[in-house]
CSV table of C-alpha atoms and ligand atoms in Angstrom, one decimal:
chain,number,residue,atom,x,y,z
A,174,UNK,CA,-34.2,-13.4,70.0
A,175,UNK,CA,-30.9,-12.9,71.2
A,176,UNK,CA,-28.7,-10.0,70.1
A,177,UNK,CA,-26.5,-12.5,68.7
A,178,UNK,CA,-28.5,-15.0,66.6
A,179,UNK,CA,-30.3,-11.7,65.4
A,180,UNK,CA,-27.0,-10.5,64.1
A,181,UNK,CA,-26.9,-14.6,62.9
A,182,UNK,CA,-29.3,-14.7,61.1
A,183,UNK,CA,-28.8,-11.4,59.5
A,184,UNK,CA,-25.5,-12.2,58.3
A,185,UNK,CA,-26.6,-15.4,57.2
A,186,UNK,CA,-29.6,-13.2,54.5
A,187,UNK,CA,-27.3,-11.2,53.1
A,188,UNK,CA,-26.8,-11.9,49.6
A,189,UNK,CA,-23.1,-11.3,50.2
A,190,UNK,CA,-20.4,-13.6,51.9
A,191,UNK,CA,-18.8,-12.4,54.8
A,192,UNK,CA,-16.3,-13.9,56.4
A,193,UNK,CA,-14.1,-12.8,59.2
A,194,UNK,CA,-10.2,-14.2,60.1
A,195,UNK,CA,-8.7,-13.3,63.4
A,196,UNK,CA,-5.2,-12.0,62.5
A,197,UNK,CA,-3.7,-12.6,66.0
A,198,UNK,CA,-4.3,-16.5,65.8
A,199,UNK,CA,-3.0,-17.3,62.3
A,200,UNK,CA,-5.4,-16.0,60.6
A,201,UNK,CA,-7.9,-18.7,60.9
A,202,UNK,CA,-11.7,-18.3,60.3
A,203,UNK,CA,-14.3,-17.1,63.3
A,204,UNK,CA,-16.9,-16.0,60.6
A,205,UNK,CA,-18.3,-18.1,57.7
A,206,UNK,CA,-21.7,-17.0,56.7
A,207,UNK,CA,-24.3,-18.9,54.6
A,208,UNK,CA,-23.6,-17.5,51.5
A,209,UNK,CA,-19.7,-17.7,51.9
A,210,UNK,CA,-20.5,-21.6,51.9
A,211,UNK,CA,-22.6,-21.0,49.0
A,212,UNK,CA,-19.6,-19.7,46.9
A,213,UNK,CA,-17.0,-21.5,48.5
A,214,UNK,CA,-19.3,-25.0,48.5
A,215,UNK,CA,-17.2,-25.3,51.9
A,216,UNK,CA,-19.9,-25.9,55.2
A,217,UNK,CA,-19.0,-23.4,58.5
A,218,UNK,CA,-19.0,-26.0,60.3
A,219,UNK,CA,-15.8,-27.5,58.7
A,220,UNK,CA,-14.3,-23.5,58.1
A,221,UNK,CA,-14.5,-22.4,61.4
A,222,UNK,CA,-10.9,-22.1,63.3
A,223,UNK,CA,-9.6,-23.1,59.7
A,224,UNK,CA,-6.9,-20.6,57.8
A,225,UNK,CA,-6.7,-20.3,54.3
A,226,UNK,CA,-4.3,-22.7,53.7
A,227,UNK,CA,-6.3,-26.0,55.1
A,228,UNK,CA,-9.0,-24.9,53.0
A,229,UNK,CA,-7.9,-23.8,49.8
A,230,UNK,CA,-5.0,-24.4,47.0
A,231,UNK,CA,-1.3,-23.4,47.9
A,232,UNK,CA,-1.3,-20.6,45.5
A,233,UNK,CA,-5.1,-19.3,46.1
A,234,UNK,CA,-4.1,-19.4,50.0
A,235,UNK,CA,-0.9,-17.8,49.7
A,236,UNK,CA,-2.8,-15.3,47.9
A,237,UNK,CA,-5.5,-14.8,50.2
A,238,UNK,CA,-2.8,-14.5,53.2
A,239,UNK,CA,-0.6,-11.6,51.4
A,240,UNK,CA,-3.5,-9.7,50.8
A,241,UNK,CA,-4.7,-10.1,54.7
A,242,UNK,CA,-1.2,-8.9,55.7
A,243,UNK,CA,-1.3,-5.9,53.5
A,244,UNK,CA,-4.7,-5.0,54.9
A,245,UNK,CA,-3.2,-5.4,59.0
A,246,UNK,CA,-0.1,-3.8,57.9
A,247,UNK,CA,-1.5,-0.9,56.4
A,248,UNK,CA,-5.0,-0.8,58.9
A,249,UNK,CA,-7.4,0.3,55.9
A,250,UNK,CA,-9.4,-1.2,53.9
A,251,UNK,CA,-8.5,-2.5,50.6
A,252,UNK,CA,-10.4,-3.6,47.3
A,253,UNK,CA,-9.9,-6.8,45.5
A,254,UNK,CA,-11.8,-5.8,42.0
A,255,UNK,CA,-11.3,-10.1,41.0
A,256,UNK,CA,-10.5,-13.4,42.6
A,257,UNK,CA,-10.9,-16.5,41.8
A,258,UNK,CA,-11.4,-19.4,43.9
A,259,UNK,CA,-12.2,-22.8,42.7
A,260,UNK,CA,-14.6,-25.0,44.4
A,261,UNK,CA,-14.5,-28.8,45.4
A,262,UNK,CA,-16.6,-29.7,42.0
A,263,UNK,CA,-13.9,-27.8,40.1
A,264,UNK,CA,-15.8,-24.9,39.3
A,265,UNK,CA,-14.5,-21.3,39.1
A,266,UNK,CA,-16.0,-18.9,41.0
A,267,UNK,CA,-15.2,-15.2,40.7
A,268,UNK,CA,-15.4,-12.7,43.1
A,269,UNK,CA,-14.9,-9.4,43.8
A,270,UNK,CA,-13.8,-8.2,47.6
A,271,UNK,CA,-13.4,-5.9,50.4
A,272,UNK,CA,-11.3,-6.6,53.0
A,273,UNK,CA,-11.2,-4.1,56.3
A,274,UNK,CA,-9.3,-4.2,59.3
A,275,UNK,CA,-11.0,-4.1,62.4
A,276,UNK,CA,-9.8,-3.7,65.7
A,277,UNK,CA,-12.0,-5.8,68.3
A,278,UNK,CA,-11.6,-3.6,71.9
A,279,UNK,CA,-12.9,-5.9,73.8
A,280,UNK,CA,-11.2,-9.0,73.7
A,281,UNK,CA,-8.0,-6.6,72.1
A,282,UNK,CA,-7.8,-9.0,68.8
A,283,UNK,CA,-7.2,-8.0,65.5
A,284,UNK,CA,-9.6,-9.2,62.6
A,285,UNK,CA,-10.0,-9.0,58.5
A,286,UNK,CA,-13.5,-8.8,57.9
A,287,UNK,CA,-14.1,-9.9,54.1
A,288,UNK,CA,-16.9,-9.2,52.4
A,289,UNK,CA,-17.1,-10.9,48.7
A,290,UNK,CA,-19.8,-10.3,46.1
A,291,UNK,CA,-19.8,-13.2,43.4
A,292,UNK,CA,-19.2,-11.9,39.9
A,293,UNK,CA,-19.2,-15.1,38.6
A,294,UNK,CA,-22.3,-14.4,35.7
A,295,UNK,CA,-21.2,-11.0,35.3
A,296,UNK,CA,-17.5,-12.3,34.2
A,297,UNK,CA,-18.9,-15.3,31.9
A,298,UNK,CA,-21.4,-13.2,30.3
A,299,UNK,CA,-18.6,-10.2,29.8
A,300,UNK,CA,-16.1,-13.2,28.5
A,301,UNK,CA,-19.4,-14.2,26.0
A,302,UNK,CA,-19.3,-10.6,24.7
A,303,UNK,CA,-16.0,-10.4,24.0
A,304,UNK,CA,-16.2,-13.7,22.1
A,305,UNK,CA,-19.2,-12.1,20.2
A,306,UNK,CA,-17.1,-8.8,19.5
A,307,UNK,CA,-14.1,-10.5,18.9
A,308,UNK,CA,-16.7,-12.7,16.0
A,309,UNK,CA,-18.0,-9.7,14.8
A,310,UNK,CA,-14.4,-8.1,13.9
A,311,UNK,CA,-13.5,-11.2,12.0
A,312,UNK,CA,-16.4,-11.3,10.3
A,313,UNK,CA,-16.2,-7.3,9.3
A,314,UNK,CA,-12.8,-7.7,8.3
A,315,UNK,CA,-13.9,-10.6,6.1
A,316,UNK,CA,-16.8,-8.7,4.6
A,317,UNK,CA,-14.4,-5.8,4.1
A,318,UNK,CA,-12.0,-8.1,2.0
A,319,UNK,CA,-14.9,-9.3,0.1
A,320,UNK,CA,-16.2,-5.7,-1.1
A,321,UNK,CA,-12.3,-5.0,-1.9
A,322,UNK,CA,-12.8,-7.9,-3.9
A,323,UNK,CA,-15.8,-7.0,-5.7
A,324,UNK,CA,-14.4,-3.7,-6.3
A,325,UNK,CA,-11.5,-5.2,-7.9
A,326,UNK,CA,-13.7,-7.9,-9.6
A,327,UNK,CA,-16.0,-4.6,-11.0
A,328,UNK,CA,-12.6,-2.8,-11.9
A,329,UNK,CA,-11.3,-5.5,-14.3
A,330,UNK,CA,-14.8,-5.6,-15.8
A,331,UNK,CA,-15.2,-1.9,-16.8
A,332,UNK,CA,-11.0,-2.4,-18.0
A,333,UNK,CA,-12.2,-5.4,-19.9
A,334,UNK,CA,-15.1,-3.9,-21.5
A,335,UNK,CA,-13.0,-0.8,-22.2
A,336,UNK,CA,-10.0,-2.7,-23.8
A,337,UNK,CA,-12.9,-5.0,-25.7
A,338,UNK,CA,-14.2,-1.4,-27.5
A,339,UNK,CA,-10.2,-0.3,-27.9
A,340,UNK,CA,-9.4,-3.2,-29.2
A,341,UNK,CA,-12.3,-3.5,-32.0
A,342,UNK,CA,-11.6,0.0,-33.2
A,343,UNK,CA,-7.7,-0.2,-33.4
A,344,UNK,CA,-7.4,-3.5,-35.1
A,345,UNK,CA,-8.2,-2.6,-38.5
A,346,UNK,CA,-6.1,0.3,-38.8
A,347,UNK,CA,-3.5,-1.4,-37.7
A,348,UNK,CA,-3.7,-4.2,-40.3
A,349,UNK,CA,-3.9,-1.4,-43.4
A,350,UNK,CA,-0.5,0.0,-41.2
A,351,UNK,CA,1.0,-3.8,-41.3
A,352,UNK,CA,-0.2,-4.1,-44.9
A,353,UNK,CA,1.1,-0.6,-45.8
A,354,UNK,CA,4.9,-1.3,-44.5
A,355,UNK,CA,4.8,-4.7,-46.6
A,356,UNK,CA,4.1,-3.0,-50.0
A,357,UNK,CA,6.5,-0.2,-48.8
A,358,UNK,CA,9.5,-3.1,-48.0
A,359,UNK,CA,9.1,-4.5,-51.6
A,360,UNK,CA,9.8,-1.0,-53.4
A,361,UNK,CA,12.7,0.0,-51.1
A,362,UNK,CA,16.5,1.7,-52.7
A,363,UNK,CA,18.3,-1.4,-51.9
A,364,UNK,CA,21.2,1.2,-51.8
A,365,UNK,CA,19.2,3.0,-48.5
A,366,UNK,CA,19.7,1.6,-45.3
A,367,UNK,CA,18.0,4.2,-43.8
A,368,UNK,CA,15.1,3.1,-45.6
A,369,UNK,CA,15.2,-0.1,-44.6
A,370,UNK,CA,15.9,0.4,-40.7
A,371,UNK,CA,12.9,3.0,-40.3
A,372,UNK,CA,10.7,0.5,-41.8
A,373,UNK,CA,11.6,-2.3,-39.1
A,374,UNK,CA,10.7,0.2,-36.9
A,375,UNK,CA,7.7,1.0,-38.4
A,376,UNK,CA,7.0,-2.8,-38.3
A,377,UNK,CA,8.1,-3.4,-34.8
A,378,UNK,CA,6.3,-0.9,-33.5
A,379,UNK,CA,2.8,-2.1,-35.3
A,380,UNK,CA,3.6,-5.7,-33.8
A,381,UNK,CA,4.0,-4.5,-30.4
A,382,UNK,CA,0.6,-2.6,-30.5
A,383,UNK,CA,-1.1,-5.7,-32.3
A,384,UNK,CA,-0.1,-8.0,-29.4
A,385,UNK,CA,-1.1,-5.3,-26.8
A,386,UNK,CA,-4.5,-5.3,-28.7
A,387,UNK,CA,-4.4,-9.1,-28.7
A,388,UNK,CA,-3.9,-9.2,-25.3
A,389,UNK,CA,-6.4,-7.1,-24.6
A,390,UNK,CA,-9.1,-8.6,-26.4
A,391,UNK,CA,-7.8,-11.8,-24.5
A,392,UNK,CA,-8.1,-10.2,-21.6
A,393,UNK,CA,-11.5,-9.1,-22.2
A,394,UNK,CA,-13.6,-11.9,-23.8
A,395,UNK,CA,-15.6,-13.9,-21.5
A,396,UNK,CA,-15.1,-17.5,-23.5
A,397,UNK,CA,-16.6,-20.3,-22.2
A,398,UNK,CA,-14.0,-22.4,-21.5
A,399,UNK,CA,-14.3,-26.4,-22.8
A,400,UNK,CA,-13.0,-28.6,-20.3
A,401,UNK,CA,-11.8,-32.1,-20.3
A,402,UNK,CA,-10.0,-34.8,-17.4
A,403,UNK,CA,-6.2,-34.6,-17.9
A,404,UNK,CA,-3.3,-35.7,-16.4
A,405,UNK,CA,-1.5,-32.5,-15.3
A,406,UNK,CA,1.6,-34.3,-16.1
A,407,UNK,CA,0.5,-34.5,-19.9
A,408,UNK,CA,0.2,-30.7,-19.8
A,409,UNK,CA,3.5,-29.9,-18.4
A,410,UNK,CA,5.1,-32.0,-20.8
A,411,UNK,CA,3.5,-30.3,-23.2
A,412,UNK,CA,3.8,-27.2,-22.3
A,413,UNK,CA,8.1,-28.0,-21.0
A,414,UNK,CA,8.1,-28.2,-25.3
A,415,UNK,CA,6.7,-25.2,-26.4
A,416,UNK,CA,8.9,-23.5,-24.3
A,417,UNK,CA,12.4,-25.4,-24.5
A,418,UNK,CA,13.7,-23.0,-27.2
A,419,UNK,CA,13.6,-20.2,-24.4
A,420,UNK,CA,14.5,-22.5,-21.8
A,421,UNK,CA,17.6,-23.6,-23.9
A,422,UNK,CA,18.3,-20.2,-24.9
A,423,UNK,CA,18.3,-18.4,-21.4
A,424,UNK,CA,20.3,-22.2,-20.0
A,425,UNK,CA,17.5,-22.6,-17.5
A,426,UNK,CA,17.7,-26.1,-15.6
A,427,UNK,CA,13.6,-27.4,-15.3
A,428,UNK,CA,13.3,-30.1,-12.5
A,429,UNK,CA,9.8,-31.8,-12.4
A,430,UNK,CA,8.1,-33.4,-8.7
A,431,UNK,CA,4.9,-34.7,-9.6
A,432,UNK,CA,3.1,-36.5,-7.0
A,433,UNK,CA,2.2,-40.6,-7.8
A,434,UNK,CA,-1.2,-40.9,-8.5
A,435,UNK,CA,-2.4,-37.0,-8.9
A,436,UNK,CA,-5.9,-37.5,-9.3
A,437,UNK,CA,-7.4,-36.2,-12.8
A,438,UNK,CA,-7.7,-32.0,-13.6
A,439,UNK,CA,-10.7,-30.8,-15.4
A,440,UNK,CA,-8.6,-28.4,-17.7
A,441,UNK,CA,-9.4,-26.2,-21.0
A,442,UNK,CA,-6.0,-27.9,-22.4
A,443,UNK,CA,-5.4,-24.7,-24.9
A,444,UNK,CA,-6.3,-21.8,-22.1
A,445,UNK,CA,-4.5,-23.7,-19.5
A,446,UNK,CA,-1.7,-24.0,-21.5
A,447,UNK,CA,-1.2,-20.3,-21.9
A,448,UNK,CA,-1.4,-20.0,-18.3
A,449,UNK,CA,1.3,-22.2,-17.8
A,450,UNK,CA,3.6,-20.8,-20.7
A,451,UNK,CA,3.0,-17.3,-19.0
A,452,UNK,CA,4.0,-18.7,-15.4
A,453,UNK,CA,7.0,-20.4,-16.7
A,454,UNK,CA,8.7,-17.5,-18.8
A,455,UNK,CA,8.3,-14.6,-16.3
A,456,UNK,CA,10.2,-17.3,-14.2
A,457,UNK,CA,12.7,-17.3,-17.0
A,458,UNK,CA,12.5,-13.4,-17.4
A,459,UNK,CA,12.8,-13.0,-13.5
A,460,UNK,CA,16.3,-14.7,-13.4
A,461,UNK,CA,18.0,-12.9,-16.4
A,462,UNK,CA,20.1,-12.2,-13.7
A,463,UNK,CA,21.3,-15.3,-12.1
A,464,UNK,CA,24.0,-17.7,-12.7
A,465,UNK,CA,22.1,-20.7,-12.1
A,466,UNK,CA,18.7,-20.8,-13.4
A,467,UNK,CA,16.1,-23.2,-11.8
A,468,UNK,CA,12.9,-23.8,-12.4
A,469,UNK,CA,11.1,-26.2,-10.5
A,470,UNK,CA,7.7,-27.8,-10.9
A,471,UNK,CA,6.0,-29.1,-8.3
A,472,UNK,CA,2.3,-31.1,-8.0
A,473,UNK,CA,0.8,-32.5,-5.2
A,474,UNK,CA,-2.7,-33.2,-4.1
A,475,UNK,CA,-4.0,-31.7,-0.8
A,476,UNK,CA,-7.5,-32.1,0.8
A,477,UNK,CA,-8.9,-28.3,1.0
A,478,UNK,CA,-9.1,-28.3,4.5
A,479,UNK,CA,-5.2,-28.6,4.8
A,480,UNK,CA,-5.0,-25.8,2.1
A,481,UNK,CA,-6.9,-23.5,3.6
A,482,UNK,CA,-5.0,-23.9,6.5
A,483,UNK,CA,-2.0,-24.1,5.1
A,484,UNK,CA,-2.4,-21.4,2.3
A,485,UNK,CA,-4.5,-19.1,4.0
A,486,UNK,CA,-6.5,-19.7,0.4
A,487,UNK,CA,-9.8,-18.7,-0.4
A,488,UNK,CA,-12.6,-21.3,-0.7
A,489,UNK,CA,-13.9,-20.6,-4.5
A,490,UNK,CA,-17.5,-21.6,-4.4
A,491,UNK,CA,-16.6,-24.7,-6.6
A,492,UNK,CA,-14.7,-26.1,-3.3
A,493,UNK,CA,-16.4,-27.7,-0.6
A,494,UNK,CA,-15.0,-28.6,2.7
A,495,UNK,CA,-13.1,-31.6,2.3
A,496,UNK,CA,-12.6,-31.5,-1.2
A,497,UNK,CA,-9.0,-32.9,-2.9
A,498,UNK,CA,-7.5,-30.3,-4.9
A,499,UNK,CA,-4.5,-30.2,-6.6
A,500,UNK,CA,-1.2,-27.7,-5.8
A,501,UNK,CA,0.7,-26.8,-8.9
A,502,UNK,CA,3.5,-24.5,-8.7
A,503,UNK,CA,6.2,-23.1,-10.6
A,504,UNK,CA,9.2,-21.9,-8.5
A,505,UNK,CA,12.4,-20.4,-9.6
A,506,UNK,CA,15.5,-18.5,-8.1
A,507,UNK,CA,14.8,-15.0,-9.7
A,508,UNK,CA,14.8,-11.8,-8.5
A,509,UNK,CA,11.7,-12.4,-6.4
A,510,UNK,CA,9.2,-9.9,-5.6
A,511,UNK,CA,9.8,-5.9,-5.1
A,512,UNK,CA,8.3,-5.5,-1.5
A,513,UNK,CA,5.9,-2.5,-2.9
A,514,UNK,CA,4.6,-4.6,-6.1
A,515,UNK,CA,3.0,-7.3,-4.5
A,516,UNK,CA,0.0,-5.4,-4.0
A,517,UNK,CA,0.0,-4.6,-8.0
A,518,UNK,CA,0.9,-8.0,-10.0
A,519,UNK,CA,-2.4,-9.1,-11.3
A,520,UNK,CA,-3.6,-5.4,-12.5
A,521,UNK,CA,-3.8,-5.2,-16.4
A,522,UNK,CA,-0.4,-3.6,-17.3
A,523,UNK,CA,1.4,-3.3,-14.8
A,524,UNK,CA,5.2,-4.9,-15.8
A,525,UNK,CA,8.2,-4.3,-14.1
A,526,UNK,CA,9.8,-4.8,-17.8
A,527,UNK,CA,11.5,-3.2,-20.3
A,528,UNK,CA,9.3,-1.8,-23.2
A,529,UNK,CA,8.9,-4.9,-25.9
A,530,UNK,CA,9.8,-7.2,-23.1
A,531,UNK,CA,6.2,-7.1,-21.0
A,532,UNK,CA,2.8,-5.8,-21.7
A,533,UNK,CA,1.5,-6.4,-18.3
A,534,UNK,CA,-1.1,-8.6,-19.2
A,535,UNK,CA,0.2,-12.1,-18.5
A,536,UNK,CA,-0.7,-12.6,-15.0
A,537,UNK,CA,-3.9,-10.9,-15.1
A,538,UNK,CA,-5.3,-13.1,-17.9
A,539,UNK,CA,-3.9,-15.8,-16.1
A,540,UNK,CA,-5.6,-15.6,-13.2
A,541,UNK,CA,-8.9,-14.8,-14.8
A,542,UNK,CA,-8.2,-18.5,-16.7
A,543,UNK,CA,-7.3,-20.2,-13.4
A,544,UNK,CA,-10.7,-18.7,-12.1
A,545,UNK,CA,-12.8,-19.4,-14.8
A,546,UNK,CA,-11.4,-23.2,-13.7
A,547,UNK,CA,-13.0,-22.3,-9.9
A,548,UNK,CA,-9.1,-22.2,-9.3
A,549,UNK,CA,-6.7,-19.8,-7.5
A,550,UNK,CA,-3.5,-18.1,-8.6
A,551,UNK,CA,-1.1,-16.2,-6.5
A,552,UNK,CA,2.6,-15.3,-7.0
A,553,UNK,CA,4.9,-14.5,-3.9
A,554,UNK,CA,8.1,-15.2,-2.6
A,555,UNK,CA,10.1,-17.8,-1.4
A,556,UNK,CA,10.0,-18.3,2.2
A,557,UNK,CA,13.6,-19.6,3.0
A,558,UNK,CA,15.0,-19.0,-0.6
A,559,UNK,CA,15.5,-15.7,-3.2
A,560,UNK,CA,12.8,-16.1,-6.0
A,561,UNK,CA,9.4,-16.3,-6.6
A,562,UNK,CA,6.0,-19.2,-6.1
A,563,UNK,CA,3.3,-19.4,-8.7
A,564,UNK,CA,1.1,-21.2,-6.8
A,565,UNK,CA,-2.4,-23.0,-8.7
A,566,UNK,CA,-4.7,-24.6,-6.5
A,567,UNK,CA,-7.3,-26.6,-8.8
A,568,UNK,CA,-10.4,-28.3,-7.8
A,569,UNK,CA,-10.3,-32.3,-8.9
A,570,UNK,CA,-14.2,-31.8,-9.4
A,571,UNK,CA,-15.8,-30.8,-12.8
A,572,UNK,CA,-18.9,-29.0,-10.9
A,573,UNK,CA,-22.0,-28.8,-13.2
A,574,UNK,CA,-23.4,-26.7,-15.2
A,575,UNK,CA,-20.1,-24.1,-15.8
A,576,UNK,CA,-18.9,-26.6,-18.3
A,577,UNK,CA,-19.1,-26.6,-22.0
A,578,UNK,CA,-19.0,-30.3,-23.3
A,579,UNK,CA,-15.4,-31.5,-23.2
A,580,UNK,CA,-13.6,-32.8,-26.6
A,581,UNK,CA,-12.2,-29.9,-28.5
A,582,UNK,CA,-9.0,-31.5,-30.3
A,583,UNK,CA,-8.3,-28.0,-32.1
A,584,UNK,CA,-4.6,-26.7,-30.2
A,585,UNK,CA,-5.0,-22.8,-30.9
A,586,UNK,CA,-2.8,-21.7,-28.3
A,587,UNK,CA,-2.3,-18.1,-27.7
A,588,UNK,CA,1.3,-18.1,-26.6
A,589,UNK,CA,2.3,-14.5,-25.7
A,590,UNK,CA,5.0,-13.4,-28.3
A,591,UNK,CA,6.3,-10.5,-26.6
A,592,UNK,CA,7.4,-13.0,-24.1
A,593,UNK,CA,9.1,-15.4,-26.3
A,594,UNK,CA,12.6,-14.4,-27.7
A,595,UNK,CA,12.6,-13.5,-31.9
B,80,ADP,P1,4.6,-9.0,-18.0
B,80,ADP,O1,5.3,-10.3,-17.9
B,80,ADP,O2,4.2,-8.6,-19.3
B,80,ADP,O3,5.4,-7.9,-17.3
B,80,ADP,P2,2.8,-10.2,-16.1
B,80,ADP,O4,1.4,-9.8,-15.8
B,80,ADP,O5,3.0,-11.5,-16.6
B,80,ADP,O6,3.2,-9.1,-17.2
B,80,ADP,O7,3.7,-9.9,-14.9
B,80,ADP,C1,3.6,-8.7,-14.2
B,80,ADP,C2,4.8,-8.4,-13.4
B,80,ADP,O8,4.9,-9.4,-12.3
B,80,ADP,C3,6.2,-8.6,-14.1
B,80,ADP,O9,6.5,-7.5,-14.8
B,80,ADP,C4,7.1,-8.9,-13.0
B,80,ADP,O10,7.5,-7.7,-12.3
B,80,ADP,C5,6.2,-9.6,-12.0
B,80,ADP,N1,6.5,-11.1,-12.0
B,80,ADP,C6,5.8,-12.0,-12.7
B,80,ADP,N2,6.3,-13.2,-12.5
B,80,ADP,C7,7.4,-13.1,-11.7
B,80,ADP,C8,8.4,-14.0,-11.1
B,80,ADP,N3,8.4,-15.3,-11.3
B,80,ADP,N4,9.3,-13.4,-10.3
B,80,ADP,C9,9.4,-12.1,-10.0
B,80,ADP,N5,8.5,-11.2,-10.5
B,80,ADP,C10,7.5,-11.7,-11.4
């Protein structure tokens, strides 16, 4: 065999493709070895006395030409750690290349020798695991939001069992102290005004622990809940009546948008009324300082797909994919939320409020009501506006087996006291 087809033939079994440009004659190709028409799907025969730019894309050829300049300019050789070249078929093949400068004595022309290795799997299968990594980190983060959840879930419990034992031993007293200040009232000095103030005190101050105990034992007991198909309009209208002596009193403008043809809730009318009462006068309380008091209440049905999109909301495990659900929320122009409390308005006591004005336990049983209906609660601000969203999303399904039988016609309705005026 010849020196040269031995030197052929080697070049054409190396699992490499080497290629070779001669600098002084426009850089077109005198080299093309097998494998180099492997990666490049492009046969020597139609490479040979061929530059870059007949063969490849403008950019990838322009490319390919400032790196052979920079390695004739500078006369070493120089690493390309990634190229990418893409083939006739449109796939993208990766490489990774050496280019040297070599000076032929002989025939006194001046050559880039490339040598590419093809890093193509390496590449996808890197891409793949950062796909996988980048999966995992969702997933932990989700997993991590889920035991904060839990923990928070386990907290309330242990408050809730805590405040159910409070509750049962402070209750009676508190009834002989209510009874106590009556019989005292009856026998007062007329003449004694002092008399008379200390005992409104006295009876203030035993109200104000009775509905603290009252809303503890609210917040504490696991009732069933007894569910029925409403109309979510019925409810507010309702509800716009048990309130319109505070809404008249603080001059608070209520607008109502609900959408045509909401499809029916599956609502505990009672419990879901107190939610609603709560929602509606923390918006009152939460614009005690603004002129014009608005209170806007907005339904509209939403397919859960679009919510959790929308919403970033959690999928409840009544929800399925797909599912219609209903958006109820209550916005007003108030004093919105303090940057460092949103973190804080659903725990068990915590009020921003004047003493007598807030026990802190409105929003927390109200959540715990809007869960019990596989619901979601959240309160934040307005995106464009000053003030505050309480936002319900509600399933439209009555899933089974959760549900006590509907028809309970008996209206006991726990409406927070502390929040409505004397
Ligand atoms: P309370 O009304 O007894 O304070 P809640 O649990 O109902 O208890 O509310 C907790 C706190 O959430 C309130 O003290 C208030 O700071 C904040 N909050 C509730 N609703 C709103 C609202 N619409 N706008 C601004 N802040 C609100």
């Amino acid at each position: 065999m010849e020196e040269h087809s031995i030197v052929e033939s080697v070049l054409d079994n190396l699992p490499v493709a080497v290629f070779a440009k001669d600098a002084t004659d426009g850089f077109r190709f005198i080299l093309w070895n097998k494998k180099q028409e492997e990666v490049t799907t492009i046969r020597a025969s139609k490479a040979l006395g061929k530059a870059d730019h007949d063969l490849f894309s403008q950019d990838s050829a322009d490319y390919f030409r400032s790196v052979d300049e920079a390695v004739i300019k500078r006369g070493k050789l120089m690493k390309v750690p990634e190229e990418i070249i893409e083939t006739k078929n449109g796939r993208e093949v990766h490489l990774r290349t050496v280019k040297i400068p070599v000076h032929d004595k002989e025939t006194g022309r001046l050559l880039v020798v490339g040598i590419s290795e093809d890093i193509t799997e390496q590449v996808k299968s890197l891409e793949q695991l950062e796909r996988l990594n980048r999966h995992l980190v969702a997933t932990n983060k989700e997993l991590q939001e889920t035991q904060m959840q839990l923990i928070q879930a386990e907290k309330l419990e242990s408050i809730g069992r805590l405040a159910a034992g409070v509750a049962h031993e402070v209750k009676n007293p508190l009834a002989l102290l209510l009874l106590g200040v009556d019989y005292l009232s009856e026998g007062i000095d007329p003449d004694d005004p002092n008399i008379a103030t200390i005992l409104k005190q006295m009876r203030d101050a035993v109200d104000r622990a009775d509905r603290i105990v009252r809303g503890l034992v609210d917040f504490s007991s696991q009732r069933s809940l007894s569910r029925e198909a409403t109309r979510l309009s019925l409810i507010i209208e309702e509800v716009l009546l048990l309130v319109k002596h505070e809404l008249t009193r603080s001059n608070t403008q209520v607008t109502v948008e609900i959408e045509k043809d909401l499809p029916f809730v599956y609502l505990d009318m009672s419990k879901f009324e107190q939610v609603l009462i709560n929602l509606i006068i923390n918006a009152v309380h939460a614009m005690s300082k603004v002129e014009n008091r608005r209170i806007k209440i907005k339904a509209r049905s939403e397919s859960l797909d679009e919510v959790i999109k929308n919403e970033g909301a959690r999928k409840r495990e009544v929800f399925r994919t797909g599912d219609q659900v209903v958006i109820l929320e209550i916005i007003d122009n108030g004093c919105g939320i303090a940057a460092g409390d949103a973190g804080r308005l659903f725990d068990p006591f915590f009020t921003t409020k004047a003493t007598g004005l807030g026990t802190g336990l409105g929003l927390s049983v109200a959540r715990r009501i809007v869960e019990l209906h596989g619901g979601e609660l959240t309160l934040r601000n307005r995106s464009l506006n000053r003030g505050a969203i309480a936002r319900l999303i509600l399933p439209t399904k009555l899933e089974t087996g959760k549900v006590t039988p509907p028809i309970n016609s008996s209206k006991e309705i726990d409406i927070p006291k502390e929040k409505l005026s004397p």
